[in-house]
CSV table of C-alpha atoms in Angstrom, one decimal:
chain,number,residue,atom,x,y,z
A,11,MET,CA,-34.0,-72.3,30.1
A,12,GLU,CA,-34.1,-69.9,33.3
A,13,LYS,CA,-31.6,-67.2,33.1
A,14,VAL,CA,-28.6,-67.1,35.4
A,15,ASP,CA,-29.7,-63.6,36.8
A,16,HIS,CA,-33.1,-64.8,37.7
A,17,ILE,CA,-31.9,-67.8,39.3
A,18,LEU,CA,-29.7,-65.8,41.7
A,19,ALA,CA,-32.1,-63.3,42.5
A,20,GLU,CA,-34.6,-65.9,43.5
A,21,LYS,CA,-31.9,-67.6,45.8
A,22,LEU,CA,-31.1,-63.9,47.3
A,23,LEU,CA,-34.7,-63.3,48.0
A,24,ASN,CA,-35.3,-66.9,49.5
A,25,ILE,CA,-32.4,-66.4,52.0
A,26,SER,CA,-33.3,-62.8,52.8
A,27,ALA,CA,-30.0,-61.5,51.4
A,28,ILE,CA,-32.4,-59.2,49.7
A,29,ILE,CA,-35.4,-57.9,51.7
A,30,LEU,CA,-38.0,-55.9,49.8
A,31,GLN,CA,-40.5,-53.7,51.9
A,32,PRO,CA,-42.0,-51.0,49.6
A,33,GLU,CA,-44.6,-50.3,52.2
A,34,ASN,CA,-42.3,-50.3,55.3
A,35,PRO,CA,-39.1,-48.8,53.6
A,36,PHE,CA,-35.5,-49.0,55.3
A,37,THR,CA,-33.5,-45.8,55.9
A,38,TRP,CA,-29.8,-46.3,54.8
A,39,ALA,CA,-26.9,-45.1,56.6
A,40,SER,CA,-26.6,-42.5,54.0
A,41,GLY,CA,-30.1,-41.1,54.8
A,42,TRP,CA,-31.7,-42.5,51.8
A,43,ASN,CA,-35.2,-44.1,52.0
A,44,SER,CA,-35.1,-47.5,50.4
A,45,PRO,CA,-37.7,-50.3,49.8
A,46,ILE,CA,-34.6,-52.7,49.6
A,47,TYR,CA,-32.1,-54.0,51.9
A,48,THR,CA,-29.3,-56.2,50.5
A,49,ASP,CA,-26.6,-58.2,52.4
A,50,ASN,CA,-24.8,-60.6,50.2
A,51,ARG,CA,-22.7,-61.7,53.0
A,52,LYS,CA,-25.6,-63.9,53.9
A,53,THR,CA,-24.8,-66.1,50.9
A,54,LEU,CA,-21.6,-67.4,52.7
A,55,SER,CA,-23.4,-69.3,55.1
A,56,TYR,CA,-25.1,-71.4,52.4
A,57,PRO,CA,-22.7,-73.7,50.7
A,58,ASP,CA,-25.0,-74.4,47.6
A,59,ILE,CA,-25.4,-70.5,47.1
A,60,ARG,CA,-21.8,-69.7,47.8
A,61,ASN,CA,-20.6,-72.4,45.3
A,62,PHE,CA,-23.1,-71.0,42.5
A,63,ILE,CA,-21.7,-67.4,43.1
A,64,LYS,CA,-18.2,-68.5,42.9
A,65,VAL,CA,-18.7,-70.4,39.7
A,66,GLU,CA,-20.6,-67.6,37.9
A,67,LEU,CA,-18.0,-65.2,38.9
A,68,CYS,CA,-15.2,-67.4,37.7
A,69,ARG,CA,-17.5,-67.8,34.4
A,70,ILE,CA,-17.6,-64.0,34.0
A,71,ILE,CA,-13.9,-63.6,34.4
A,72,LEU,CA,-13.1,-66.4,32.0
A,73,GLU,CA,-15.4,-65.4,29.3
A,74,LYS,CA,-15.1,-61.5,29.6
A,75,PHE,CA,-11.6,-60.8,30.5
A,76,LYS,CA,-8.3,-62.0,29.2
A,77,ASN,CA,-4.8,-62.4,30.5
A,78,VAL,CA,-5.8,-61.8,34.3
A,79,ASP,CA,-2.6,-62.1,36.7
A,80,VAL,CA,-4.5,-61.2,40.1
A,81,ILE,CA,-8.1,-61.3,41.7
A,82,ALA,CA,-8.8,-58.5,44.1
A,83,GLY,CA,-11.6,-58.4,46.5
A,84,VAL,CA,-13.3,-55.3,48.0
A,85,ALA,CA,-13.5,-55.1,51.7
A,86,THR,CA,-15.4,-56.1,53.6
A,87,GLY,CA,-18.2,-57.7,51.6
A,88,ALA,CA,-16.2,-59.2,48.8
A,89,ILE,CA,-13.1,-60.5,50.8
A,90,ALA,CA,-14.3,-64.0,51.2
A,91,GLN,CA,-16.0,-64.5,47.7
A,92,GLY,CA,-12.9,-63.0,46.0
A,93,ALA,CA,-10.7,-65.3,47.9
A,94,LEU,CA,-12.7,-68.2,46.7
A,95,VAL,CA,-12.7,-67.1,43.0
A,96,ALA,CA,-8.9,-66.7,43.1
A,97,ASP,CA,-8.4,-70.0,44.6
A,98,THR,CA,-10.7,-71.7,42.0
A,99,LEU,CA,-8.8,-70.0,39.2
A,100,GLY,CA,-5.4,-70.5,40.6
A,101,LEU,CA,-4.5,-66.9,40.8
A,102,PRO,CA,-2.9,-64.8,43.4
A,103,TYR,CA,-5.3,-62.8,45.6
A,104,VAL,CA,-5.4,-59.4,47.2
A,105,TYR,CA,-8.0,-57.3,48.9
A,106,VAL,CA,-8.5,-53.5,49.0
A,107,ARG,CA,-9.5,-51.8,52.4
A,108,SER,CA,-11.9,-48.9,52.4
A,109,SER,CA,-9.2,-46.8,54.2
A,110,PRO,CA,-5.5,-47.5,54.9
A,111,LYS,CA,-4.6,-49.3,58.3
A,112,ASP,CA,-4.1,-47.0,61.1
A,113,HIS,CA,-0.9,-48.8,62.1
A,114,GLY,CA,2.2,-51.1,61.0
A,115,LEU,CA,2.6,-50.3,57.4
A,116,GLU,CA,-0.6,-48.6,57.0
A,117,ASN,CA,-1.5,-50.7,54.1
A,118,LEU,CA,-4.5,-50.0,51.6
A,119,ILE,CA,-4.1,-53.1,49.7
A,120,GLU,CA,-3.5,-56.3,51.6
A,121,GLY,CA,-1.3,-58.9,49.7
A,122,ASN,CA,1.4,-58.7,47.2
A,123,LEU,CA,0.5,-56.6,44.0
A,124,LYS,CA,3.2,-55.7,41.7
A,125,ALA,CA,3.2,-53.0,39.2
A,126,GLY,CA,2.2,-53.9,35.7
A,127,GLN,CA,-0.3,-56.6,36.9
A,128,ARG,CA,-3.7,-57.0,35.1
A,129,VAL,CA,-6.3,-57.3,38.0
A,130,VAL,CA,-10.0,-58.2,38.0
A,131,VAL,CA,-11.8,-56.7,41.0
A,132,ILE,CA,-14.4,-58.7,42.9
A,133,GLU,CA,-17.3,-56.7,44.5
A,134,ASP,CA,-20.6,-58.2,46.3
A,135,LEU,CA,-22.8,-55.0,45.7
A,136,ILE,CA,-22.7,-52.1,43.2
A,137,SER,CA,-24.8,-49.2,44.7
A,138,THR,CA,-23.6,-45.7,43.9
A,139,GLY,CA,-20.4,-47.2,42.6
A,140,GLY,CA,-18.2,-44.8,44.8
A,141,SER,CA,-16.6,-47.5,47.0
A,142,SER,CA,-16.1,-49.9,44.2
A,143,LEU,CA,-14.4,-47.4,42.0
A,144,LYS,CA,-12.4,-46.2,44.9
A,145,ALA,CA,-10.8,-49.7,45.3
A,146,CYS,CA,-10.1,-49.7,41.6
A,147,GLU,CA,-8.4,-46.4,41.8
A,148,ALA,CA,-6.1,-47.8,44.6
A,149,ILE,CA,-5.1,-50.5,42.2
A,150,ARG,CA,-4.4,-48.1,39.6
A,151,ASN,CA,-2.2,-45.9,41.8
A,152,VAL,CA,0.2,-48.8,42.5
A,153,GLY,CA,0.7,-49.1,38.7
A,154,CYS,CA,-1.6,-52.1,37.9
A,155,GLU,CA,-4.4,-52.2,35.1
A,156,VAL,CA,-7.9,-52.7,36.3
A,157,VAL,CA,-9.1,-55.3,33.7
A,158,GLY,CA,-12.6,-54.9,34.9
A,159,MET,CA,-15.1,-55.8,37.7
A,160,ALA,CA,-17.2,-58.8,38.5
A,161,ALA,CA,-19.9,-58.4,41.1
A,162,ILE,CA,-22.8,-60.3,42.5
A,163,PHE,CA,-25.6,-57.8,42.3
A,164,THR,CA,-26.1,-54.3,41.1
A,165,TYR,CA,-28.9,-51.7,41.8
A,166,GLU,CA,-28.4,-50.4,38.3
A,167,PHE,CA,-28.6,-46.6,39.7
A,168,PRO,CA,-28.1,-44.3,36.6
A,169,VAL,CA,-25.2,-42.5,38.7
A,170,SER,CA,-23.2,-45.9,39.1
A,171,ILE,CA,-23.5,-46.6,35.3
A,172,LYS,CA,-22.0,-43.1,34.3
A,173,LYS,CA,-19.5,-43.4,36.9
A,174,PHE,CA,-18.1,-46.8,35.8
A,175,ARG,CA,-18.3,-45.5,32.1
A,176,GLU,CA,-16.4,-42.3,32.9
A,177,ALA,CA,-13.8,-44.4,34.9
A,178,GLY,CA,-13.2,-46.9,31.9
A,179,ILE,CA,-14.1,-49.9,34.1
A,180,GLU,CA,-15.9,-52.7,32.5
A,181,LEU,CA,-18.6,-54.2,34.9
A,182,HIS,CA,-20.2,-57.5,34.7
A,183,THR,CA,-22.9,-58.8,37.3
A,184,ILE,CA,-24.4,-62.0,38.0
A,185,SER,CA,-27.7,-60.5,38.6
A,186,ASN,CA,-29.3,-57.1,38.9
A,187,TYR,CA,-32.2,-55.0,40.2
A,188,SER,CA,-34.5,-55.4,37.3
A,189,SER,CA,-34.3,-59.0,37.1
A,190,MET,CA,-34.9,-59.3,40.9
A,191,VAL,CA,-38.1,-57.3,40.6
A,192,GLU,CA,-39.3,-59.5,38.0
A,193,VAL,CA,-38.7,-62.6,40.1
A,194,ALA,CA,-40.1,-61.0,43.0
A,195,LEU,CA,-43.4,-60.5,41.1
A,196,ALA,CA,-43.4,-63.8,39.5
A,197,THR,CA,-43.0,-65.7,42.7
A,198,ASN,CA,-45.7,-63.3,44.6
A,199,TYR,CA,-42.8,-61.8,47.0
A,200,ILE,CA,-44.4,-58.5,45.9
A,201,LYS,CA,-47.7,-57.2,44.3
A,202,GLU,CA,-48.2,-55.8,40.8
A,203,ASP,CA,-48.9,-52.4,42.6
A,204,ASP,CA,-45.3,-52.4,44.1
A,205,VAL,CA,-43.4,-52.8,40.9
A,206,GLU,CA,-43.9,-49.0,39.9
A,207,THR,CA,-42.9,-48.0,43.3
A,208,LEU,CA,-39.6,-50.1,43.1
A,209,LYS,CA,-38.8,-48.7,39.7
A,210,GLU,CA,-39.4,-45.2,41.0
A,211,TRP,CA,-36.9,-45.7,43.7
A,212,ARG,CA,-34.3,-46.9,41.2
A,213,ARG,CA,-34.4,-44.0,39.0
A,214,ASP,CA,-33.8,-41.4,41.6
A,215,PRO,CA,-32.9,-43.2,45.1
A,216,ALA,CA,-31.5,-40.1,46.6
A,217,ASN,CA,-34.9,-38.1,46.5
A,218,TRP,CA,-37.3,-41.0,46.6
A,219,VAL,CA,-40.1,-40.3,49.3
A,220,PRO,CA,-42.2,-43.3,50.7
A,221,MET,CA,-45.8,-43.3,50.3
A,222,LYS,CA,-47.8,-41.6,52.8
A,223,GLY,CA,-48.4,-43.8,55.9
A,224,ALA,CA,-45.1,-45.9,55.6
A,225,GLU,CA,-43.8,-46.8,58.8
A,226,ASP,CA,-40.0,-46.0,59.8
A,227,THR,CA,-37.7,-48.8,60.0
A,228,PRO,CA,-34.2,-48.9,61.6
A,229,VAL,CA,-31.2,-47.4,60.0
A,230,VAL,CA,-29.2,-50.1,58.1
A,231,GLU,CA,-25.7,-50.0,56.4
């Protein structure tokens, strides 16, 4: 039976929610060069994929986390999917902004979150882990317990693995970078020669230098 991580990776590649360009890398807003661009918000436009992700995130929560009181989405990419998960599980829902509103009550967390509640955080993409863990910190700061995080996809950067471990946050994802590379090769999306390039980038993305002759591409978020 085909594994869930491979199934989702193929779906993401098919709708260009993940784009691989080892020979024509992107430049992220952070300044990093990257052979991959990911935008999981595209999945919301495909009902079958949107539902697949919702079901798998719910499965992770039911199997991995106990006595959950609230689901929290991380803005902006996981707001919609988090709401779908909360609705399916019949649980209260909040979402965490990247920064407080600059007017009104200046909320960082939108919704009704009470001290002592046990929260599972939903994220769309785990990169370095910084913004994801910032959301967890905001939830902890109001006196709640972060039971763990469920996400659609992770780049599996060593720095993010280290950060989650140090923060004491249990992370489970539907798919991941390693599985995606395997699927991309098996479906002829990439060539065998591209595999080592993609692995090199994952090991040290901040210092990865594209091969000579690679063309520049626009800066992406």
